[in-house]
Each structure stands twice: as C-alpha cells, then as structure tokens.
XYZ file of C-alpha atoms in Angstrom:
630
model
C 85.871 73.330 187.294
C 85.749 69.615 187.707
C 88.835 67.686 186.607
C 89.246 63.999 186.078
C 92.482 62.751 187.538
C 94.515 60.055 185.740
C 96.015 57.395 187.881
C 99.798 57.431 188.031
C 99.761 53.729 187.230
C 98.186 54.451 183.876
C 100.783 55.631 181.350
C 99.648 57.922 178.457
C 99.602 56.538 174.950
C 102.826 56.911 173.111
C 102.717 57.545 169.278
C 105.799 55.920 167.717
C 107.480 57.262 164.654
C 106.985 55.503 161.321
C 110.470 54.170 161.452
C 110.301 52.710 164.956
C 109.047 49.254 165.665
C 105.672 48.884 167.321
C 105.483 47.021 170.610
C 104.290 43.453 170.561
C 101.146 44.282 172.509
C 100.205 46.942 169.941
C 100.720 44.582 167.041
C 98.511 41.931 168.802
C 95.853 44.540 169.460
C 95.887 45.650 165.818
C 95.634 42.078 164.582
C 92.704 41.455 166.912
C 90.956 44.580 165.734
C 91.422 43.609 162.127
C 90.057 40.126 162.766
C 86.967 41.461 164.551
C 86.504 43.996 161.778
C 86.464 41.268 159.210
C 83.967 39.135 161.221
C 81.768 42.106 161.787
C 81.592 43.004 158.161
C 80.902 39.435 157.067
C 78.119 39.152 159.686
C 76.677 42.465 158.512
C 76.685 41.393 154.885
C 75.155 38.013 155.662
C 72.501 39.609 157.905
C 71.607 42.170 155.316
C 71.197 39.468 152.684
C 69.051 37.398 154.939
C 66.833 40.309 155.763
C 66.214 41.128 152.090
C 69.096 43.455 151.189
C 71.241 46.124 152.711
C 68.476 48.748 152.750
C 65.960 46.848 154.731
C 66.228 47.830 158.362
C 69.958 47.535 158.214
C 70.603 49.376 161.558
C 67.911 47.438 163.454
C 69.288 44.040 162.299
C 72.795 44.898 163.139
C 71.800 45.954 166.625
C 70.011 42.648 167.159
C 72.646 40.456 165.654
C 75.609 41.937 167.611
C 75.529 42.544 171.268
C 77.173 45.666 172.537
C 77.753 49.107 171.245
C 81.336 48.252 170.221
C 80.204 45.488 167.855
C 77.521 47.854 166.423
C 80.200 50.343 165.738
C 82.369 47.808 164.087
C 79.486 46.802 161.844
C 79.078 50.476 160.680
C 82.825 50.675 159.981
C 82.793 47.319 158.126
C 80.154 48.716 155.682
C 82.427 51.550 154.800
C 85.956 49.978 154.759
C 86.584 47.358 151.984
C 88.410 44.205 152.866
C 92.116 44.092 152.058
C 92.777 42.185 148.847
C 96.330 42.246 147.563
C 96.677 43.537 143.975
C 98.560 41.093 141.882
C 101.751 41.663 139.885
C 102.470 45.144 141.055
C 99.322 46.542 139.344
C 98.970 49.278 142.023
C 102.532 50.430 141.445
C 101.971 50.373 137.733
C 98.721 52.310 138.090
C 100.528 54.912 140.286
C 103.268 55.289 137.732
C 105.854 53.652 139.896
C 108.208 50.907 138.843
C 107.114 47.514 140.216
C 109.492 45.347 142.189
C 111.799 43.213 140.169
C 110.099 39.978 141.297
C 107.154 41.004 139.077
C 109.348 40.614 135.996
C 109.920 37.032 136.836
C 106.198 36.419 137.551
C 105.190 38.062 134.336
C 107.632 35.961 132.270
C 106.358 32.811 133.877
C 102.766 33.822 133.054
C 103.814 34.421 129.465
C 104.991 30.880 129.302
C 101.709 29.666 130.621
C 99.684 31.744 128.168
C 101.926 30.558 125.290
C 101.380 26.905 126.173
C 97.637 27.572 126.083
C 97.915 29.541 122.788
C 96.625 32.687 124.524
C 98.934 34.930 122.494
C 97.158 38.347 123.054
C 97.461 37.956 126.850
C 101.108 36.893 126.597
C 101.796 39.915 124.238
C 100.225 42.331 126.776
C 102.381 41.021 129.581
C 105.552 41.250 127.511
C 104.704 44.892 126.570
C 104.429 45.637 130.208
C 107.778 43.968 130.885
C 109.477 46.043 128.205
C 107.895 49.189 129.504
C 109.192 48.858 133.007
C 112.393 46.992 132.321
C 113.598 48.161 128.894
C 117.212 47.191 129.733
C 116.357 43.421 130.224
C 116.764 41.295 127.099
C 114.457 38.435 128.071
C 111.111 40.183 127.178
C 112.400 41.040 123.691
C 113.521 37.409 123.123
C 110.182 36.039 124.343
C 108.123 38.487 122.341
C 110.101 37.884 119.181
C 109.533 34.142 119.555
C 105.902 34.726 120.167
C 105.645 36.628 116.946
C 107.518 33.971 115.088
C 105.042 31.308 116.303
C 102.279 33.421 114.767
C 104.352 33.856 111.513
C 104.564 37.603 112.133
C 108.197 37.829 111.129
C 108.340 41.552 110.376
C 107.111 42.297 113.881
C 109.626 39.857 115.364
C 112.491 41.628 113.464
C 111.265 44.987 114.738
C 111.205 43.613 118.274
C 114.753 42.231 118.021
C 116.050 45.465 116.542
C 114.411 47.480 119.372
C 115.933 45.101 121.899
C 119.406 45.421 120.525
C 119.087 49.211 120.707
C 117.754 49.128 124.212
C 120.518 46.871 125.438
C 123.080 48.837 123.506
C 124.029 45.696 121.493
C 125.455 43.899 124.528
C 122.875 41.147 124.792
C 123.989 38.077 122.655
C 120.681 36.274 123.099
C 118.747 38.831 121.047
C 121.375 38.822 118.305
C 121.276 35.078 118.188
C 117.535 34.755 118.051
C 117.473 37.379 115.295
C 120.115 35.424 113.363
C 118.121 32.238 113.622
C 115.070 34.006 112.258
C 117.054 35.317 109.305
C 118.534 31.915 108.763
C 115.194 30.241 108.578
C 113.894 32.921 106.219
C 116.801 32.279 103.815
C 118.722 35.450 104.445
C 122.086 33.853 104.789
C 124.180 36.928 104.521
C 122.204 38.814 107.126
C 122.225 35.800 109.450
C 126.057 35.603 109.281
C 126.279 39.308 110.257
C 123.900 38.714 113.181
C 125.758 35.614 114.408
C 129.018 37.640 114.225
C 127.417 40.361 116.262
C 126.312 37.863 118.858
C 129.865 36.421 119.244
C 131.219 39.967 119.566
C 128.717 40.846 122.287
C 129.795 37.668 124.193
C 132.513 35.383 122.938
C 131.343 32.676 125.394
C 127.886 32.468 124.003
C 127.978 28.887 122.752
C 124.621 29.025 121.016
C 125.795 31.729 118.552
C 128.915 29.762 117.585
C 126.982 26.563 117.216
C 124.109 28.112 115.220
C 126.608 29.832 112.895
C 128.377 26.546 112.348
C 125.131 24.804 111.529
C 124.323 27.580 108.970
C 127.629 27.043 107.260
C 127.152 23.292 107.186
C 123.799 23.700 105.468
C 125.452 26.024 102.960
C 128.179 23.428 102.284
C 131.037 25.326 103.941
C 132.419 22.448 106.064
C 135.819 23.985 106.551
C 134.282 27.236 107.716
C 131.981 25.318 110.053
C 134.967 23.497 111.575
C 136.793 26.769 112.226
C 133.767 28.112 113.975
C 133.437 24.995 116.151
C 137.108 25.255 116.997
C 136.653 28.847 118.105
C 133.626 27.792 120.205
C 135.888 25.231 122.062
C 138.597 27.832 122.454
C 136.303 30.503 124.070
C 133.625 28.335 125.724
C 135.457 25.176 126.595
C 134.094 21.661 126.063
C 130.466 21.547 125.126
C 128.306 18.615 124.068
C 126.710 20.631 121.212
C 130.096 21.109 119.647
C 131.373 17.567 120.123
C 128.207 16.037 118.737
C 128.250 18.279 115.691
C 131.875 17.393 115.014
C 131.150 13.707 115.525
C 128.420 13.778 112.975
C 130.722 15.591 110.565
C 133.199 12.827 110.999
C 130.657 10.205 110.444
C 129.520 12.010 107.308
C 133.043 11.652 105.972
C 133.177 7.949 107.036
C 135.783 8.603 109.678
C 134.066 6.505 112.287
C 136.941 6.240 114.800
C 137.197 9.933 115.125
C 133.365 10.061 115.450
C 133.416 7.485 118.284
C 136.043 9.466 120.172
C 133.864 12.645 119.952
C 130.737 10.837 120.983
C 132.492 9.356 123.927
C 133.441 12.859 125.073
C 129.839 14.096 124.591
C 128.266 11.186 126.579
C 130.756 11.364 129.344
C 130.082 15.041 129.913
C 126.309 14.560 129.883
C 125.201 10.954 130.188
C 121.592 12.052 130.578
C 121.345 13.421 127.070
C 119.232 11.281 124.796
C 120.281 13.012 121.676
C 123.940 12.038 122.038
C 123.109 8.374 122.568
C 120.642 8.328 119.573
C 123.132 10.069 117.303
C 125.830 7.657 118.193
C 123.556 4.738 117.722
C 122.638 5.836 114.228
C 126.320 6.301 113.328
C 126.930 2.758 114.452
C 124.039 1.543 112.332
C 125.609 3.205 109.318
C 128.956 1.499 110.210
C 127.203 -1.885 110.475
C 127.692 -2.357 114.200
C 124.139 -3.416 115.037
C 124.877 -4.918 118.418
C 126.511 -1.794 119.674
C 123.739 0.304 118.182
C 121.066 -1.681 120.100
C 122.980 -1.118 123.351
C 123.181 2.589 122.622
C 119.490 2.694 121.991
C 119.031 1.042 125.425
C 121.202 3.748 126.891
C 119.080 6.358 125.249
C 115.768 5.162 126.683
C 117.454 4.810 130.119
C 118.639 8.442 129.794
C 115.191 9.718 128.875
C 112.315 7.227 129.196
C 109.654 9.704 127.997
C 111.540 10.907 124.935
C 109.537 10.205 121.857
C 112.542 9.909 119.554
C 114.286 7.269 121.598
C 111.444 4.746 121.265
C 110.725 5.735 117.676
C 114.225 5.415 116.230
C 114.822 2.221 118.202
C 111.651 0.735 116.774
C 112.671 1.667 113.199
C 116.015 -0.017 113.810
C 114.371 -3.199 114.973
C 112.024 -3.196 112.023
C 114.869 -2.832 109.583
C 116.530 -5.720 111.389
C 113.413 -7.883 110.868
C 112.322 -7.873 114.486
C 108.780 -6.829 113.768
C 107.131 -7.778 117.069
C 109.834 -5.930 118.974
C 109.396 -2.893 116.785
C 105.678 -2.988 117.173
C 106.055 -3.125 120.875
C 108.484 -0.215 121.014
C 106.154 1.940 119.015
C 103.209 1.132 121.308
C 105.340 2.108 124.313
C 106.287 5.302 122.582
C 102.606 6.039 121.899
C 101.580 5.283 125.548
C 104.241 7.707 126.778
C 103.619 10.353 124.053
C 99.954 10.013 123.023
C 99.922 13.372 121.200
C 102.704 12.487 118.820
C 101.374 11.694 115.341
C 104.688 10.468 113.942
C 104.797 7.346 116.154
C 101.303 6.415 114.945
C 102.368 7.108 111.364
C 105.333 4.651 111.619
C 103.030 2.109 113.467
C 100.495 2.415 110.622
C 103.161 1.768 107.960
C 104.457 -1.199 109.959
C 100.943 -2.649 110.261
C 100.379 -2.124 106.579
C 103.572 -3.882 105.697
C 103.117 -6.812 107.985
C 99.404 -6.901 108.984
C 96.549 -5.358 107.008
C 95.605 -2.041 105.357
C 92.463 -1.639 107.467
C 94.476 -1.549 110.707
C 96.834 0.939 109.082
C 93.906 3.111 108.095
C 92.590 3.251 111.652
C 96.005 4.355 112.873
C 96.462 6.938 110.112
C 92.991 8.407 110.899
C 93.850 8.657 114.579
C 97.216 10.342 113.757
C 95.443 12.863 111.502
C 92.970 13.644 114.221
C 95.789 14.196 116.780
C 97.525 16.781 114.419
C 95.518 17.674 111.309
C 98.361 19.941 110.153
C 101.051 17.205 110.113
C 101.821 16.825 106.424
C 103.797 13.511 106.539
C 100.722 11.701 107.907
C 98.595 12.619 104.941
C 101.461 11.875 102.476
C 102.021 8.439 103.980
C 98.300 7.659 104.037
C 97.989 8.709 100.396
C 100.969 6.539 99.457
C 99.259 3.545 101.106
C 96.005 4.180 99.350
C 97.910 4.384 96.080
C 99.550 1.072 96.709
C 96.142 -0.422 97.451
C 94.827 0.848 94.145
C 92.628 3.680 95.491
C 94.055 6.445 93.197
C 91.141 8.826 93.830
C 91.496 8.608 97.611
C 95.277 9.037 97.261
C 94.767 12.221 95.202
C 92.459 13.625 97.866
C 94.940 12.929 100.575
C 97.752 14.500 98.559
C 95.638 17.566 98.066
C 94.920 17.784 101.788
C 98.721 17.650 102.484
C 99.431 20.433 99.960
C 96.654 22.595 101.360
C 98.585 22.784 104.657
C 101.833 24.009 102.971
C 102.833 24.000 99.369
C 106.358 25.401 99.656
C 108.315 23.201 102.123
C 110.223 19.985 101.830
C 107.180 17.897 102.670
C 105.338 19.544 99.780
C 108.207 18.591 97.427
C 108.003 14.926 98.511
C 104.164 15.050 98.096
C 104.427 16.419 94.622
C 106.979 13.791 93.655
C 104.746 10.978 94.974
C 101.748 12.466 93.207
C 103.716 12.683 89.963
C 104.615 8.958 90.181
C 100.912 8.233 90.788
C 99.950 10.185 87.605
C 102.744 8.485 85.655
C 101.421 5.031 86.609
C 97.877 6.150 85.723
C 99.079 7.265 82.239
C 98.621 11.037 82.816
C 102.134 11.958 81.602
C 101.485 15.681 81.096
C 100.246 15.937 84.703
C 103.207 13.886 85.950
C 105.704 16.183 84.266
C 104.056 19.240 85.753
C 104.060 17.755 89.179
C 107.717 16.690 89.000
C 108.676 20.169 87.824
C 106.845 21.664 90.744
C 108.708 19.403 93.131
C 112.076 20.307 91.639
C 111.228 23.984 91.931
C 110.932 23.476 95.687
C 113.904 21.099 96.039
C 116.299 21.027 93.145
C 118.665 18.676 94.893
C 116.384 15.608 95.015
C 118.039 12.876 93.007
C 114.966 10.696 93.334
C 112.806 13.311 91.565
C 115.268 13.919 88.767
C 115.754 10.193 88.025
C 111.946 9.678 88.159
C 111.538 12.333 85.487
C 114.341 10.719 83.396
C 112.602 7.335 83.701
C 109.399 8.906 82.559
C 111.006 10.305 79.472
C 112.544 6.971 78.694
C 109.218 5.301 79.108
C 107.760 7.758 76.554
C 110.495 6.767 74.055
C 112.681 9.867 74.393
C 116.162 8.746 75.662
C 117.767 11.924 74.467
C 115.564 14.024 76.742
C 116.128 11.499 79.591
C 119.903 11.865 79.173
C 119.565 15.674 79.182
C 117.680 15.543 82.467
C 120.361 13.410 84.013
C 123.120 15.697 82.878
C 121.158 18.734 84.173
C 121.031 17.108 87.616
C 124.709 16.448 87.769
C 125.428 20.008 86.595
C 123.270 21.767 89.161
C 123.759 19.515 92.208
C 125.799 20.908 95.121
C 129.016 19.000 95.926
C 130.101 19.113 99.538
C 133.787 18.268 99.869
C 135.234 17.649 103.399
C 138.862 18.294 104.381
C 140.331 15.506 106.375
C 143.605 17.286 107.112
C 141.936 19.583 109.650
C 141.228 16.634 112.035
C 144.778 15.511 112.615
C 145.603 18.085 115.238
C 142.215 18.618 116.690
C 141.702 15.480 118.672
C 144.519 16.448 121.002
C 142.688 19.404 122.506
C 139.358 17.675 123.412
C 137.725 18.529 126.621
C 134.484 17.183 128.198
C 131.112 18.343 126.675
C 127.713 19.528 127.894
C 124.029 19.161 126.596
C 121.985 17.877 123.571
C 121.825 19.016 119.921
C 118.883 19.330 117.555
C 118.324 18.506 113.892
C 121.801 17.240 113.211
C 121.178 13.764 111.879
C 119.705 15.418 108.841
C 123.266 16.451 107.976
C 124.102 12.899 106.938
C 123.232 12.550 103.248
C 121.887 9.258 101.918
C 124.400 6.959 100.293
C 124.102 5.884 96.741
C 122.624 2.562 97.627
C 119.956 4.099 99.798
C 119.055 6.556 97.084
C 118.663 3.712 94.492
C 116.506 1.830 97.018
C 114.372 4.865 97.592
C 113.941 5.399 93.854
C 113.022 1.737 93.351
C 110.527 1.731 96.190
C 108.917 4.962 94.860
C 108.694 4.164 91.182
C 107.766 0.468 91.567
C 104.516 -0.639 93.117
C 104.517 -2.955 96.033
C 105.014 -2.817 99.747
C 108.256 -1.586 101.267
C 109.724 -1.345 104.679
C 109.034 1.712 106.786
C 111.502 4.580 106.384
C 112.882 6.687 109.157
C 110.890 9.799 109.656
C 112.411 10.579 113.029
C 115.414 12.478 111.812
C 113.986 15.574 113.175
C 114.398 17.239 116.506
C 115.807 15.524 119.545
C 114.993 16.805 122.993
C 117.151 15.780 125.897
C 114.600 15.301 128.595
C 116.838 13.856 131.259
C 116.420 11.490 134.045
C 119.134 9.157 135.321
C 121.628 6.912 133.664
C 125.113 5.737 134.288
C 127.984 7.211 132.361
C 129.834 4.003 131.894
C 130.272 3.052 128.284
C 132.750 0.254 128.714
C 130.012 -2.352 128.199
C 129.365 -1.158 124.687
C 131.117 -3.434 122.163
C 131.440 -2.967 118.451
C 132.040 -6.673 117.752
C 128.871 -7.249 115.737
C 130.190 -9.666 113.117
C 130.426 -12.623 115.536
C 126.755 -12.379 116.605
C 125.112 -11.333 113.279
C 124.847 -14.798 111.893
C 123.456 -16.202 115.107
C 120.813 -13.509 115.490
C 119.738 -13.732 111.814
C 119.394 -17.496 112.082
C 116.964 -17.133 115.047
C 114.613 -14.846 113.217
C 111.301 -16.554 112.248
C 108.366 -14.614 110.754
C 109.603 -11.319 112.165
C 110.266 -12.634 115.668
C 113.655 -12.718 117.326
C 114.152 -15.255 120.064
C 117.215 -13.602 121.438
C 118.498 -10.149 120.486
C 121.817 -10.625 122.300
C 121.000 -8.179 125.028
C 120.185 -8.469 128.763
C 117.952 -5.431 128.791
C 114.654 -6.130 130.606
C 112.261 -4.032 128.621
C 109.032 -5.062 130.488
C 110.629 -4.478 133.896
C 112.012 -1.069 132.749
C 108.655 0.286 131.557
C 106.959 -1.041 134.693
C 109.483 0.655 137.042
C 110.227 3.871 135.146
C 106.962 4.566 133.282
C 104.265 2.747 135.313
C 103.019 0.852 132.155
C 101.787 -2.726 132.177
C 103.148 -4.516 129.004
C 99.914 -6.534 128.775
C 97.801 -3.325 128.459
C 99.699 -1.623 125.610
C 97.124 -2.748 123.072
C 94.293 -1.533 125.257
C 95.985 1.870 125.672
C 96.455 2.132 121.862
C 92.797 1.191 121.142
C 91.252 3.194 123.953
C 93.206 6.439 123.543
C 91.006 9.431 122.593
C 92.843 11.611 120.082
C 91.018 14.766 121.271
C 91.647 14.367 124.955
C 94.120 11.511 125.457
C 95.813 11.292 128.856
C 98.758 8.993 129.640
C 98.406 6.329 132.238
C 101.305 7.926 134.155
C 99.317 11.128 134.659
C 96.304 9.221 135.962
C 98.125 7.734 138.809
C 101.149 9.573 140.170
C 104.121 7.386 140.982
C 105.486 7.807 144.468
C 108.587 9.959 144.436
C 111.809 8.582 145.687
C 112.503 9.581 149.359
C 115.100 12.314 149.852
C 118.352 11.060 151.384
C 118.774 11.654 155.042
C 121.448 14.123 156.012
C 124.004 13.040 158.665
C 123.259 14.327 162.107
C 126.152 16.477 163.407
C-alpha cells in the first residue's frame, strides 16, 4: 500500500482550546480569508447583477470572473454565507432571552432623549419598556417614562409608572419619589405631594431636590416658616447649595430685608458664578430696592455667564425699557431673538415695545411671527388682542381672545384673558357679558386684586356703590395673607456655606406691591398705551459658559448717578449708561453676531425653519492648553 510521507520539517496542525490565544500567524490568516471572502461575495453579486440576475449562468460567470479554483470556491461560499453585520443594542441577546450588556441601558436612555426631542413618543416608550424589562432595579427608566407620560398629559399612567418604580426599587430611589411628588404638586394634591416629598427625604436625606421642591410647595401654600425649616434641614444634610441660598435670598427680598438677601446672593454667585439665574434674581431684587446701577451691572454679569440664555437678554431689555432707554432695550431684544429665534416671548415684548414707541403695524408683524413660532403660546394671543382693543378693533380683539382661550381655559393665562375681555365688554357697554367674564376669571384665580377692583369699578359705574363695597369686602375676606417671621433669620446667617446651581420659577414668589397693583389696574381699566410689562418671570435655565466670580466691582451707590443718567435721556436714547460694558464687542466675540445685521436677522428669519447665524458658521474652538513636558 502506498503511503505519502510527511516531511519532518512540516509540523502538523495544532487545534487550540477555546480559552487559549491563537498565534499571530493564524489570526492574520483568518483576517486574510475573511477579507477575500468579502471581496469574492461582492464580486459574485456584482457579476450576477450585470449578467441579468443570480440565476443566469451564475457558475459560468463566476468561473470567468475569478481565476483559479480557490477563488471559484470562495464565490460559492460567499453566496451561502451572509456578511457579518453587528446587531445593535443587544438585540441578539434580547431575542435569545439573555440579559444585554449594561452599556445597552445607557445607549437606550440616550436614544430615548433623542426620540423625545423629536416628539417620537411611541419609539421612546418602547425603548423604556425594554429598559424596565431587563433592568427593573434601575430607577432611571421609570423616571424617564413618567416624564414622558406627563408630557403627553397621561398623568394616570405616569402615577402607575412611578408606583411600580418605587416597588421595584424597594422605595430606596429618591428620584422616583421626588418626580411623583412634583406631579402631585402640579395636580393640586398638596397633601399627597407632602407625603411623597417626605418619602424622598427618608430614602436619601442628601437628595437636595426633594428638600427644595418641598420648600417651594410650602411657599406656594403660604407656609413660610415651614419652608424655612425645610431649607435649614437641606443645608444641614446636604451642605451649601445654590438652590437653597437663592430661595432664601428671594424670601428675604420678599420681606424687604435686602441686606440679608444680598448676603445670600453673594454666597450663591460665589459658589457658581456661571449660573445666569442667580445673577438675574439678584438684579431684579436690586431693581426693587432702587439700585439701578448695580442692577445693570448684574445684568451684564448674567449675559457674560450665559450668552445664549433667553431670559438674560429679555429681562435686561425690560429693565432698560422701564428706565427709558428704548433704543438699548430694542437692541437687547433683537440680540435675544437672534440667539433664540424659536422663543415667542422675546418677539412678544419687542412687539409691545414697537407698539408703544413706533407703530401698530410693526407690532402686528411681530405678533404674527411670534404666533407662527408657537401657536399654543397664550400670552402672545392675549397681548395681540389687547393691542387691537387699544387700537379700536374690538371684533379682532374678541377673535384673538377666543383663540387664546381655545388653547387652555383653566390656567392663569386664561384668567388674565377673561379679565381683559371683561374690560373690553365693559368699555363696549355690554355689562352683563363683562360681569360673566369677570366671574369666570375669579373662578380660576380668586386672588387677583385687579379683577376684583375692576368688578367693583363696574358696579360703581352702574350706580350701585353698595354692591361695589360688598365686592371689595369680599376680596379682603377671602384673600390669603402671607406673614413672614423675621426672628428666624437672626441665627441663620452664621452657618452659611458656599452654594451650587440655578433655580427655577422663583421670581414669581415676589408679590406685586400696592403701587404696582394700582398701576396695573389703571393701565387695564383705562385706554391708552402703557409700558411693556415683564413676562419673563418664568423659568430660568442656567446654561453656563465662563465668567469671573469677582463681585467687588458691583456698587449699590445709585443715587449719585441717577440724576446724571436721567438728564442725558433724550427721546428714549441714553448717551451714557454709566457702564464700561462693550455690548457690540461682546456679541461679536461670544455669539458671532454683527450688530449691523440685527435688523436683517429679525426681518429675514423664517418662523417655520429659522436657524441662528451661529449654527450656520461654526466658531473655531479655543485650543486646548499644552501640558508640560516631563
């Protein structure tokens, strides 16, 4: 029998175990084979397509296209073996019933954020259900799914998700308790919200958001002393935090204790000088105290801290407009619109400014553009209707008021709309309709002094002073008195520590003074143009960039410069505002905006697909600092 001898120099093939590492030559050979397999399959597919399909003389074409038996064999294998394509997000493991790798949780949560930004709620909900299925002990999917349901006004499903999350995490996740408490607070279930905030603090005593949210709830309910106690516990368990200091500072300003408020604001800004909300809140407190020069410098600090923050430009513009610097205010609003072209509130204030100091036609163009940007923004329709009423177009004003109420007829904006509509009907002589509208407004907000006094003035105008006096007495009987205790502050300022981030919706805590209320009542009940009112007391977001933490250059000596500044005002223009802040240079350097092109940006912006100039041309990033060579 013939045998074929193997040369001693040729070693037999060794099969390694699965745990051993393959030699480098074997790895290289496998990579080469994989590459040739890919090329062969691609060539086979391309040749088959050129020849009229895979069934048309496939074998003959492969033999002609590739030389050698080995390549022909590869072509046959390539037709049977699919190319490797990695399955995304652990789908293979999920299909096989195995738990995916933990990295897939992070990827899915990121995709949920992307889908939510694009309003693709069903896709986001499916991903979150998968996250809860594979990682039921993690609290983040429950929080994200609950917020997703809240955005869709599906509050019952959000409650069910939060309850399931608390059970799955055995009540040890404070974030789920806190989100559930916020939901109940917004729904008006104050008692339930208190219980949930308490559960969040029990789950984690260092969860600052729970303490702060609970304190805000008590402030809205008028329990100032209880709120202070909660904020003190937050400082005790969590240390210094900017949320806490800013809330306490606003409480001090509300009680007209401005020195204590300044001390707390200094602590907040020193801890986080990049927070725009702290600078803005401090500036508005100084405005209330009458220190306008210091307020202006604080506004400059705010825009330096966050150049793209819409509230910083908006509130600063309202301040300049109230000071009579109309051109300055107009310029600031145009900058705010160029940076935030999708914000209807800035266009609303600019429209009111143009109406007061320019023409109604310009204001109409701006109102229309703002309504196209966000058709569901009620204040735009209300302000537009108010302007049309002032211009004598009562029918148009009624239409705009109806449009505002069609969006929402039960919130605070609806109460203001009904009150304004009632004044319109009163001026038109429709007293029965005016009474009905004013009652509807008070059924939503029974604490509105302007509405009560408007109704009393209506009864006096109809010759019924007894009824008017009854209405006034009814207002004073039912209004909520908030009494603050000053003795609590004496020992608190000794235990202050530095603070941390920004706070939202806190400037609404400051009630209007009696003079401001009378002015609002006069401007509402009497025809004629009035100055624009602040509609930016909403939410402040602390988008941070860079700013220095030095506040030593802020001076509260405003009385010496007030006469000089007021004497330089001429037709709404201020020659010198007493500040060395280079606004044009700042927006050129930090925002990439040309001051001469602000009007063109305002006129040429498309409400449906507007894009900022900064997105069109990317500014070069600052070079990274060079590390020292060892």
